[in-house]
Amino acid sequence: RRGESFCEDATLFPESFRAGRAALFVLFGGALSLFVSALITLGGAGTAGYRESVAGLLEGPDLLFSVITVSLLSPLLEEIVFRGYMLNTMLRRFGLRRAVFGSAILFAICHVNPIWVLYAFPAGLLLAVLSIREDNILYGIFLHIGFNLPSAVLAVLYRANPEMRGRMDTAVLLALLFLTAGGMLWLLSGYFER
């Protein structure tokens, strides 16, 4: 829908906020992030550049600024730009499928790092579908915050306890992979039944 205000143009409707749903999407985003991280870590080869990029984001001199930027500001701004404006503009011009795929492709390309691009594309698809289904980018913002939050939490933990870095072994990663996959399926099944 096209409106007369910033929020209407971006399909950002805070008045429809429900804390329980927001928490569900933050948890789902966090579980999805841990799932993707476990897959990347288990993949092993070719992930050194990915790890360096993640470390570079959160190991700057101002940890608080980095954590706020990665976990709050980036999700907010990316959802406003990619789902609020870009997706809505594409929907009017190109139709549903092309708009969803086009916005997801642009979202992925903007993440630059090849591994980030690989998971940003399906994340962009998921966030676009969520935005359209809700007719509101609000819950996509919370999902995106949840996705970025584990990196920020780990950065703080690693900064406080450097010996923690690299201590997860394959068994823990596999357990994490299956637990998060099960949790995501459970959360999704409840969401799509309503």
mmCIF file of C-alpha atoms in Angstrom:
data_model
loop_
_atom_site.group_PDB
_atom_site.id
_atom_site.type_symbol
_atom_site.label_atom_id
_atom_site.label_comp_id
_atom_site.label_asym_id
_atom_site.label_seq_id
_atom_site.Cartn_x
_atom_site.Cartn_y
_atom_site.Cartn_z
ATOM 1 C CA ARG A 1 0.000 0.000 0.000
ATOM 2 C CA ARG A 2 1.188 3.520 -0.741
ATOM 3 C CA GLY A 3 0.666 6.056 1.983
ATOM 4 C CA GLU A 4 1.207 9.611 2.943
ATOM 5 C CA SER A 5 3.804 9.003 5.649
ATOM 6 C CA PHE A 6 7.201 7.368 6.015
ATOM 7 C CA CYS A 7 5.706 4.444 7.961
ATOM 8 C CA GLU A 8 2.987 3.811 5.382
ATOM 9 C CA ASP A 9 5.471 3.950 2.487
ATOM 10 C CA ALA A 10 7.795 1.523 4.278
ATOM 11 C CA THR A 11 4.932 -0.665 5.577
ATOM 12 C CA LEU A 12 6.234 -0.126 9.098
ATOM 13 C CA PHE A 13 3.301 -0.094 11.468
ATOM 14 C CA PRO A 14 4.452 0.046 15.109
ATOM 15 C CA GLU A 15 0.868 0.242 16.347
ATOM 16 C CA SER A 16 0.424 -3.420 15.415
ATOM 17 C CA PHE A 17 3.359 -4.434 17.665
ATOM 18 C CA ARG A 18 2.813 -7.510 19.814
ATOM 19 C CA ALA A 19 5.671 -8.293 22.192
ATOM 20 C CA GLY A 20 5.093 -12.068 22.162
ATOM 21 C CA ARG A 21 5.266 -12.256 18.379
ATOM 22 C CA ALA A 22 8.322 -9.997 18.310
ATOM 23 C CA ALA A 23 10.059 -12.284 20.824
ATOM 24 C CA LEU A 24 9.143 -15.329 18.716
ATOM 25 C CA PHE A 25 10.774 -13.778 15.657
ATOM 26 C CA VAL A 26 13.893 -12.756 17.603
ATOM 27 C CA LEU A 27 14.215 -16.357 18.857
ATOM 28 C CA PHE A 28 13.609 -17.770 15.386
ATOM 29 C CA GLY A 29 16.213 -15.399 13.919
ATOM 30 C CA GLY A 30 18.729 -16.433 16.573
ATOM 31 C CA ALA A 31 18.058 -20.132 15.957
ATOM 32 C CA LEU A 32 18.415 -19.590 12.216
ATOM 33 C CA SER A 33 21.705 -17.756 12.749
ATOM 34 C CA LEU A 34 23.099 -20.552 14.906
ATOM 35 C CA PHE A 35 21.941 -23.117 12.343
ATOM 36 C CA VAL A 36 23.661 -21.254 9.478
ATOM 37 C CA SER A 37 26.819 -20.741 11.571
ATOM 38 C CA ALA A 38 26.954 -24.453 12.393
ATOM 39 C CA LEU A 39 26.599 -25.334 8.695
ATOM 40 C CA ILE A 40 29.348 -22.894 7.734
ATOM 41 C CA THR A 41 31.673 -24.155 10.477
ATOM 42 C CA LEU A 42 31.041 -27.785 9.543
ATOM 43 C CA GLY A 43 31.727 -26.857 5.909
ATOM 44 C CA GLY A 44 35.271 -25.992 6.975
ATOM 45 C CA ALA A 45 37.056 -25.283 3.704
ATOM 46 C CA GLY A 46 36.785 -21.793 2.352
ATOM 47 C CA THR A 47 35.411 -20.299 5.551
ATOM 48 C CA ALA A 48 38.562 -18.530 6.755
ATOM 49 C CA GLY A 49 37.598 -15.342 4.892
ATOM 50 C CA TYR A 50 34.127 -15.533 6.398
ATOM 51 C CA ARG A 51 35.500 -15.830 9.925
ATOM 52 C CA GLU A 52 37.881 -12.917 9.338
ATOM 53 C CA SER A 53 35.012 -10.758 8.057
ATOM 54 C CA VAL A 54 32.834 -11.549 11.076
ATOM 55 C CA ALA A 55 35.739 -10.896 13.439
ATOM 56 C CA GLY A 56 36.483 -7.599 11.685
ATOM 57 C CA LEU A 57 32.921 -6.408 12.211
ATOM 58 C CA LEU A 58 32.943 -6.928 15.930
ATOM 59 C CA GLU A 59 36.561 -6.584 17.027
ATOM 60 C CA GLY A 60 37.031 -2.881 16.444
ATOM 61 C CA PRO A 61 38.122 -0.503 19.172
ATOM 62 C CA ASP A 62 34.539 0.412 20.130
ATOM 63 C CA LEU A 63 32.757 -2.852 20.923
ATOM 64 C CA LEU A 64 29.540 -1.174 22.094
ATOM 65 C CA PHE A 65 29.210 0.755 18.825
ATOM 66 C CA SER A 66 29.871 -2.432 16.822
ATOM 67 C CA VAL A 67 27.309 -4.453 18.801
ATOM 68 C CA ILE A 68 24.627 -1.758 18.426
ATOM 69 C CA THR A 69 25.363 -1.380 14.717
ATOM 70 C CA VAL A 70 25.368 -5.101 13.911
ATOM 71 C CA SER A 71 22.492 -6.172 16.140
ATOM 72 C CA LEU A 72 20.108 -3.190 15.933
ATOM 73 C CA LEU A 73 20.910 -0.480 13.388
ATOM 74 C CA SER A 74 21.790 -2.725 10.435
ATOM 75 C CA PRO A 75 18.628 -4.859 10.727
ATOM 76 C CA LEU A 76 16.437 -1.763 11.116
ATOM 77 C CA LEU A 77 17.951 0.101 8.164
ATOM 78 C CA GLU A 78 18.229 -2.964 5.907
ATOM 79 C CA GLU A 79 14.584 -3.894 6.480
ATOM 80 C CA ILE A 80 13.413 -0.339 5.789
ATOM 81 C CA VAL A 81 15.469 -0.178 2.581
ATOM 82 C CA PHE A 82 15.106 -3.712 1.193
ATOM 83 C CA ARG A 83 11.626 -4.745 2.351
ATOM 84 C CA GLY A 84 10.058 -1.385 3.166
ATOM 85 C CA TYR A 85 10.940 0.537 0.035
ATOM 86 C CA MET A 86 12.623 -1.743 -2.498
ATOM 87 C CA LEU A 87 10.226 -4.694 -2.174
ATOM 88 C CA ASN A 88 7.158 -2.456 -2.125
ATOM 89 C CA THR A 89 8.333 -0.542 -5.198
ATOM 90 C CA MET A 90 9.111 -3.795 -7.034
ATOM 91 C CA LEU A 91 5.726 -5.265 -6.086
ATOM 92 C CA ARG A 92 3.962 -2.376 -7.834
ATOM 93 C CA ARG A 93 6.155 -2.630 -10.930
ATOM 94 C CA PHE A 94 6.992 -6.317 -11.373
ATOM 95 C CA GLY A 95 4.519 -8.471 -9.466
ATOM 96 C CA LEU A 96 4.949 -10.801 -6.512
ATOM 97 C CA ARG A 97 7.524 -13.391 -7.638
ATOM 98 C CA ARG A 98 9.864 -11.019 -9.428
ATOM 99 C CA ALA A 99 9.694 -8.527 -6.577
ATOM 100 C CA VAL A 100 10.481 -11.145 -3.926
ATOM 101 C CA PHE A 101 13.378 -12.626 -5.932
ATOM 102 C CA GLY A 102 14.676 -9.241 -7.086
ATOM 103 C CA SER A 103 14.752 -7.749 -3.590
ATOM 104 C CA ALA A 104 16.405 -10.905 -2.210
ATOM 105 C CA ILE A 105 19.080 -10.844 -4.919
ATOM 106 C CA LEU A 106 19.868 -7.175 -4.252
ATOM 107 C CA PHE A 107 19.925 -7.807 -0.504
ATOM 108 C CA ALA A 108 22.369 -10.695 -1.010
ATOM 109 C CA ILE A 109 24.680 -8.788 -3.349
ATOM 110 C CA CYS A 110 24.950 -5.939 -0.847
ATOM 111 C CA HIS A 111 26.445 -8.356 1.682
ATOM 112 C CA VAL A 112 29.579 -8.669 -0.538
ATOM 113 C CA ASN A 113 31.371 -11.571 1.222
ATOM 114 C CA PRO A 114 30.640 -14.724 -0.866
ATOM 115 C CA ILE A 115 29.456 -16.783 2.122
ATOM 116 C CA TRP A 116 27.280 -13.909 3.361
ATOM 117 C CA VAL A 117 25.800 -13.617 -0.136
ATOM 118 C CA LEU A 118 24.941 -17.340 -0.116
ATOM 119 C CA TYR A 119 22.895 -17.114 3.067
ATOM 120 C CA ALA A 120 21.638 -13.554 2.583
ATOM 121 C CA PHE A 121 19.687 -14.628 -0.513
ATOM 122 C CA PRO A 122 17.447 -17.202 1.244
ATOM 123 C CA ALA A 123 17.235 -14.845 4.237
ATOM 124 C CA GLY A 124 16.076 -12.104 1.849
ATOM 125 C CA LEU A 125 13.427 -14.448 0.441
ATOM 126 C CA LEU A 126 12.211 -15.333 3.935
ATOM 127 C CA LEU A 127 12.126 -11.684 5.046
ATOM 128 C CA ALA A 128 10.282 -10.628 1.874
ATOM 129 C CA VAL A 129 7.632 -13.335 2.301
ATOM 130 C CA LEU A 130 7.237 -12.400 5.968
ATOM 131 C CA SER A 131 6.895 -8.716 5.073
ATOM 132 C CA ILE A 132 4.238 -9.450 2.458
ATOM 133 C CA ARG A 133 2.356 -11.918 4.663
ATOM 134 C CA GLU A 134 2.269 -9.474 7.572
ATOM 135 C CA ASP A 135 1.865 -6.367 5.368
ATOM 136 C CA ASN A 136 4.354 -4.892 7.812
ATOM 137 C CA ILE A 137 8.167 -4.981 8.017
ATOM 138 C CA LEU A 138 8.093 -4.817 11.812
ATOM 139 C CA TYR A 139 8.422 -8.567 12.463
ATOM 140 C CA GLY A 140 11.067 -8.891 9.744
ATOM 141 C CA ILE A 141 13.086 -6.320 11.695
ATOM 142 C CA PHE A 142 12.816 -8.507 14.805
ATOM 143 C CA LEU A 143 13.746 -11.669 12.886
ATOM 144 C CA HIS A 144 16.753 -9.846 11.405
ATOM 145 C CA ILE A 145 17.788 -8.576 14.863
ATOM 146 C CA GLY A 146 17.574 -12.154 16.124
ATOM 147 C CA PHE A 147 19.721 -13.355 13.230
ATOM 148 C CA ASN A 148 22.469 -10.802 13.922
ATOM 149 C CA LEU A 149 22.304 -10.979 17.714
ATOM 150 C CA PRO A 150 24.307 -14.218 18.287
ATOM 151 C CA SER A 151 27.330 -12.683 16.529
ATOM 152 C CA ALA A 152 27.175 -9.674 18.817
ATOM 153 C CA VAL A 153 26.779 -11.825 21.938
ATOM 154 C CA LEU A 154 29.711 -14.020 20.904
ATOM 155 C CA ALA A 155 31.858 -10.942 20.216
ATOM 156 C CA VAL A 156 31.226 -9.704 23.753
ATOM 157 C CA LEU A 157 31.938 -13.166 25.227
ATOM 158 C CA TYR A 158 35.116 -13.589 23.168
ATOM 159 C CA ARG A 159 36.324 -10.129 24.131
ATOM 160 C CA ALA A 160 35.788 -10.946 27.811
ATOM 161 C CA ASN A 161 37.182 -14.514 27.529
ATOM 162 C CA PRO A 162 39.548 -14.873 24.529
ATOM 163 C CA GLU A 163 40.249 -18.520 25.430
ATOM 164 C CA MET A 164 36.603 -19.368 24.515
ATOM 165 C CA ARG A 165 37.249 -18.706 20.820
ATOM 166 C CA GLY A 166 37.417 -21.853 18.719
ATOM 167 C CA ARG A 167 36.478 -24.279 21.526
ATOM 168 C CA MET A 168 33.344 -25.749 19.926
ATOM 169 C CA ASP A 169 34.032 -29.175 18.508
ATOM 170 C CA THR A 170 32.161 -30.999 15.768
ATOM 171 C CA ALA A 171 29.879 -32.933 18.149
ATOM 172 C CA VAL A 172 28.669 -29.709 19.777
ATOM 173 C CA LEU A 173 28.125 -28.148 16.351
ATOM 174 C CA LEU A 174 26.132 -31.156 15.155
ATOM 175 C CA ALA A 175 23.991 -31.078 18.293
ATOM 176 C CA LEU A 176 23.453 -27.360 17.820
ATOM 177 C CA LEU A 177 22.574 -27.925 14.169
ATOM 178 C CA PHE A 178 19.885 -30.495 14.965
ATOM 179 C CA LEU A 179 18.486 -28.614 17.965
ATOM 180 C CA THR A 180 18.156 -25.367 16.054
ATOM 181 C CA ALA A 181 16.686 -27.108 13.015
ATOM 182 C CA GLY A 182 14.079 -28.776 15.228
ATOM 183 C CA GLY A 183 13.334 -25.518 17.014
ATOM 184 C CA MET A 184 12.947 -23.635 13.740
ATOM 185 C CA LEU A 185 10.569 -26.246 12.364
ATOM 186 C CA TRP A 186 8.521 -26.122 15.558
ATOM 187 C CA LEU A 187 8.346 -22.302 15.458
ATOM 188 C CA LEU A 188 7.448 -22.274 11.765
ATOM 189 C CA SER A 189 4.752 -24.908 12.137
ATOM 190 C CA GLY A 190 3.014 -22.765 14.768
ATOM 191 C CA TYR A 191 3.374 -19.603 12.710
ATOM 192 C CA PHE A 192 1.932 -20.955 9.492
ATOM 193 C CA GLU A 193 -0.995 -22.704 11.179
ATOM 194 C CA ARG A 194 -2.590 -19.448 12.293
#
